[in-house]
Short mmCIF file of C-alpha atoms in Angstrom, two decimals:
data_model
loop_
_atom_site.label_atom_id
_atom_site.label_comp_id
_atom_site.label_asym_id
_atom_site.label_seq_id
_atom_site.Cartn_x
_atom_site.Cartn_y
_atom_site.Cartn_z
CA UNK A 1151 48.88 80.89 -17.44
CA UNK A 1152 47.46 77.36 -17.60
CA UNK A 1153 43.81 77.36 -18.75
CA UNK A 1154 42.62 75.49 -15.68
CA UNK A 1155 44.62 77.72 -13.34
CA UNK A 1156 43.05 80.80 -14.92
CA UNK A 1157 39.54 79.36 -14.61
CA UNK A 1158 40.26 78.53 -10.98
CA UNK A 1159 41.19 82.17 -10.34
CA UNK A 1160 37.83 83.61 -11.41
CA UNK A 1161 34.37 83.33 -9.77
CA UNK A 1162 32.17 80.34 -10.74
CA UNK A 1163 29.71 82.57 -12.60
CA UNK A 1164 32.59 83.78 -14.77
CA UNK A 1165 33.55 80.17 -15.52
CA UNK A 1166 30.00 79.43 -16.71
CA UNK A 1167 29.99 82.59 -18.82
CA UNK A 1168 33.41 81.93 -20.39
CA UNK A 1169 32.51 78.33 -21.28
CA UNK A 1170 29.19 79.32 -22.83
CA UNK A 1171 30.68 82.28 -24.69
CA UNK A 1172 33.76 80.50 -26.11
CA UNK A 1173 31.75 77.46 -27.24
CA UNK A 1174 29.07 79.74 -28.68
CA UNK A 1175 31.59 81.76 -30.69
CA UNK A 1176 33.33 78.60 -31.90
CA UNK A 1177 29.99 77.14 -33.01
CA UNK A 1178 29.16 80.41 -34.75
CA UNK A 1179 32.21 79.96 -36.96
CA UNK A 1180 35.08 81.63 -35.09
CA UNK A 1181 38.11 79.33 -34.58
CA UNK A 1182 38.42 79.11 -30.77
CA UNK A 1183 39.52 76.27 -28.42
CA UNK A 1184 36.03 75.43 -27.17
CA UNK A 1185 36.84 71.81 -26.40
CA UNK A 1186 39.91 72.70 -24.33
CA UNK A 1187 37.94 75.25 -22.32
CA UNK A 1188 35.12 72.75 -21.71
CA UNK A 1189 37.45 69.93 -20.63
CA UNK A 1190 39.36 72.29 -18.31
CA UNK A 1191 36.18 73.64 -16.72
CA UNK A 1192 34.64 70.16 -16.30
CA UNK A 1193 37.84 68.89 -14.67
CA UNK A 1194 37.85 71.93 -12.40
CA UNK A 1195 34.22 71.28 -11.38
CA UNK A 1196 35.25 67.86 -10.04
CA UNK A 1197 37.73 69.55 -7.71
CA UNK A 1198 35.93 72.84 -6.96
CA UNK A 1199 32.78 72.69 -4.83
CA UNK A 1200 31.67 76.12 -6.09
CA UNK A 1201 31.32 75.01 -9.72
CA UNK A 1202 28.21 72.96 -10.39
CA UNK A 1203 28.78 70.45 -13.24
CA UNK A 1204 25.07 70.48 -14.14
CA UNK A 1205 25.02 74.25 -14.59
CA UNK A 1206 28.33 74.01 -16.46
CA UNK A 1207 26.90 71.38 -18.84
CA UNK A 1208 23.78 73.45 -19.41
CA UNK A 1209 25.82 76.59 -20.19
CA UNK A 1210 28.02 74.65 -22.60
CA UNK A 1211 24.99 73.11 -24.32
CA UNK A 1212 23.18 76.45 -24.61
CA UNK A 1213 26.32 78.07 -26.01
CA UNK A 1214 26.69 75.30 -28.58
CA UNK A 1215 23.04 75.39 -29.70
CA UNK A 1216 22.72 79.18 -29.79
CA UNK A 1217 26.08 79.64 -31.53
CA UNK A 1218 25.24 77.08 -34.19
CA UNK A 1219 21.82 78.66 -34.75
CA UNK A 1220 23.33 82.12 -35.23
CA UNK A 1221 25.89 80.61 -37.59
CA UNK A 1222 23.06 78.97 -39.55
CA UNK A 1223 21.23 82.31 -39.87
CA UNK A 1224 24.41 84.06 -41.02
CA UNK A 1225 25.15 81.31 -43.55
CA UNK A 1226 21.59 81.36 -44.85
CA UNK A 1227 21.76 85.10 -45.43
CA UNK A 1228 25.36 85.31 -46.64
CA UNK A 1229 25.28 82.31 -48.99
CA UNK A 1230 28.23 81.32 -51.17
CA UNK A 1231 29.81 84.81 -51.12
CA UNK A 1232 30.19 84.41 -47.35
CA UNK A 1233 32.12 81.15 -47.78
CA UNK A 1234 34.34 82.78 -50.40
CA UNK A 1235 35.05 85.70 -48.05
CA UNK A 1236 35.80 83.36 -45.14
CA UNK A 1237 38.09 81.34 -47.40
CA UNK A 1238 40.17 84.45 -48.09
CA UNK A 1239 40.25 85.58 -44.45
CA UNK A 1240 40.74 82.15 -42.84
CA UNK A 1241 42.19 79.82 -45.51
CA UNK A 1242 43.38 77.30 -42.91
CA UNK A 1243 39.83 76.76 -41.68
CA UNK A 1244 37.60 77.73 -44.60
CA UNK A 1245 39.72 76.73 -47.60
CA UNK A 1246 38.07 75.30 -50.72
CA UNK A 1247 39.18 71.78 -49.81
CA UNK A 1248 37.76 71.97 -46.29
CA UNK A 1249 34.45 73.29 -47.51
CA UNK A 1250 34.29 70.65 -50.24
CA UNK A 1251 34.85 67.93 -47.63
CA UNK A 1252 32.13 69.38 -45.40
CA UNK A 1253 29.70 69.69 -48.31
CA UNK A 1254 30.29 66.08 -49.24
CA UNK A 1255 29.51 65.08 -45.66
CA UNK A 1256 26.30 67.12 -45.72
CA UNK A 1257 25.22 65.58 -49.02
CA UNK A 1258 25.88 62.06 -47.73
CA UNK A 1259 24.60 62.34 -44.16
CA UNK A 1260 22.21 65.29 -44.20
CA UNK A 1261 21.17 66.45 -40.74
CA UNK A 1262 23.41 63.81 -39.13
CA UNK A 1263 26.42 65.72 -40.47
CA UNK A 1264 25.42 68.51 -38.07
CA UNK A 1265 25.07 66.05 -35.18
CA UNK A 1266 28.36 64.21 -35.72
CA UNK A 1267 30.10 67.41 -36.81
CA UNK A 1268 29.82 68.56 -33.20
CA UNK A 1269 32.43 65.94 -32.28
CA UNK A 1270 34.93 66.93 -35.01
CA UNK A 1271 37.05 70.02 -34.35
CA UNK A 1272 36.98 71.51 -37.85
CA UNK A 1273 33.35 70.67 -38.67
CA UNK A 1274 32.27 72.09 -35.33
CA UNK A 1275 33.46 75.51 -36.49
CA UNK A 1276 31.39 75.82 -39.65
CA UNK A 1277 28.63 73.18 -39.45
CA UNK A 1278 26.13 75.95 -38.65
CA UNK A 1279 27.11 78.44 -41.36
CA UNK A 1280 27.46 75.71 -43.99
CA UNK A 1281 24.05 74.24 -43.15
CA UNK A 1282 22.60 77.71 -43.70
CA UNK A 1283 24.43 78.20 -46.99
CA UNK A 1284 23.17 74.82 -48.24
CA UNK A 1285 19.62 75.76 -47.15
CA UNK A 1286 19.11 72.74 -44.93
CA UNK A 1287 15.52 72.87 -43.57
CA UNK A 1288 15.73 74.64 -40.22
CA UNK A 1289 13.72 72.03 -38.32
CA UNK A 1290 16.20 69.35 -39.38
CA UNK A 1291 19.14 71.56 -38.49
CA UNK A 1292 17.66 72.51 -35.11
CA UNK A 1293 16.92 68.89 -34.21
CA UNK A 1294 20.46 67.76 -35.02
CA UNK A 1295 21.90 70.90 -33.44
CA UNK A 1296 20.12 70.39 -30.11
CA UNK A 1297 20.84 66.65 -29.95
CA UNK A 1298 24.48 67.17 -30.93
CA UNK A 1299 24.91 69.99 -28.43
CA UNK A 1300 23.49 67.91 -25.58
CA UNK A 1301 25.50 64.82 -26.51
CA UNK A 1302 28.80 66.66 -26.98
CA UNK A 1303 28.68 69.44 -24.37
CA UNK A 1304 26.66 67.58 -21.75
CA UNK A 1305 28.40 64.27 -22.39
CA UNK A 1306 31.89 65.74 -22.25
CA UNK A 1307 31.11 67.57 -19.01
CA UNK A 1308 29.65 64.44 -17.38
CA UNK A 1309 32.49 62.13 -18.43
CA UNK A 1310 35.30 64.48 -17.38
CA UNK A 1311 33.54 65.35 -14.12
CA UNK A 1312 33.04 61.73 -13.05
CA UNK A 1313 36.55 60.75 -14.08
CA UNK A 1314 37.81 63.65 -11.97
CA UNK A 1315 35.74 62.56 -8.95
CA UNK A 1316 36.87 58.93 -9.17
CA UNK A 1317 40.54 59.77 -9.67
CA UNK A 1318 40.80 63.13 -7.91
CA UNK A 1319 44.22 62.57 -6.34
CA UNK A 1320 45.70 61.27 -9.57
CA UNK A 1321 44.24 64.07 -11.65
CA UNK A 1322 45.52 66.72 -9.25
CA UNK A 1323 49.02 65.66 -10.14
CA UNK A 1324 48.38 64.95 -13.81
CA UNK A 1325 45.45 67.19 -14.75
CA UNK A 1326 47.25 68.23 -17.92
CA UNK A 1327 46.66 64.74 -19.36
CA UNK A 1328 43.00 65.57 -19.92
CA UNK A 1329 44.00 68.60 -21.97
CA UNK A 1330 46.63 66.62 -23.88
CA UNK A 1331 44.00 63.99 -24.74
CA UNK A 1332 41.57 66.65 -25.95
CA UNK A 1333 44.32 68.25 -28.03
CA UNK A 1334 45.33 64.91 -29.56
CA UNK A 1335 41.73 64.15 -30.52
CA UNK A 1336 41.28 67.61 -32.00
CA UNK A 1337 44.59 67.58 -33.89
CA UNK A 1338 43.98 64.06 -35.24
CA UNK A 1339 40.52 64.93 -36.53
CA UNK A 1340 41.83 68.11 -38.14
CA UNK A 1341 44.69 66.24 -39.83
CA UNK A 1342 42.31 63.62 -41.22
CA UNK A 1343 39.98 66.31 -42.54
CA UNK A 1344 42.88 68.29 -43.95
CA UNK A 1345 44.13 65.20 -45.79
CA UNK A 1346 40.67 64.53 -47.21
CA UNK A 1347 40.29 68.20 -48.13
CA UNK A 1348 43.60 68.27 -50.01
CA UNK A 1349 42.68 65.07 -51.83
CA UNK A 1350 39.31 66.46 -52.92
CA UNK A 1351 40.90 69.75 -53.92
CA UNK A 1352 43.47 67.92 -56.06
CA UNK A 1353 40.71 65.85 -57.66
CA UNK A 1354 38.77 69.02 -58.40
CA UNK A 1355 41.77 70.61 -60.11
CA UNK A 1356 42.34 67.46 -62.17
CA UNK A 1357 38.72 67.35 -63.27
CA UNK A 1358 38.83 71.07 -64.17
CA UNK A 1359 42.00 70.54 -66.24
CA UNK A 1360 40.41 67.62 -68.06
CA UNK A 1361 37.27 69.61 -68.75
CA UNK A 1362 39.12 72.48 -70.50
CA UNK A 1363 40.07 70.58 -73.68
CA UNK A 1364 36.54 69.22 -73.90
CA UNK A 1365 35.14 72.74 -73.72
CA UNK A 1366 37.47 73.86 -76.49
#
């Protein structure tokens, strides 16, 4: 069943709960389609009088902030062994190249990597755990986490809602375009990160191979 059709078939309180839960779990580090769920629910709120976009935005923001905070705590406690374990279980999302790319972003941008990571599909999954592993000061993480959560979750809800209100008739016939756009943005960001990750991983292997003769 279409995501939006399924959301339309459940009570509004269930829509709020699903949005908050899925985004929270994604932010915690579990690969889930949080952005697709949020876009679908926000679009539905522009057509469904029973779904309040303000409450929806708040639920999405709370899910993002709480999920990231739990991910931070888990990363802080689990450390590098946790990343190694995740790399074995979910190599497509937590491979060495992906983690190296994320670490480089954290080293370069600090707390802003958490903020801007909210808008990038792959970074959104493990920004919290990685910040904990790298022992980023919690006050910095929390500040970036809250601001990023409000900007991404609240901003996405507001934009999609108002677009839906302005072009309600058009979106009723072509509502899938919003999902396609979200998917294209997500896929593009993941492909860019994957390319950077592979490049860094290849560079790491080259440097390791060059270092062996020197060690001997």
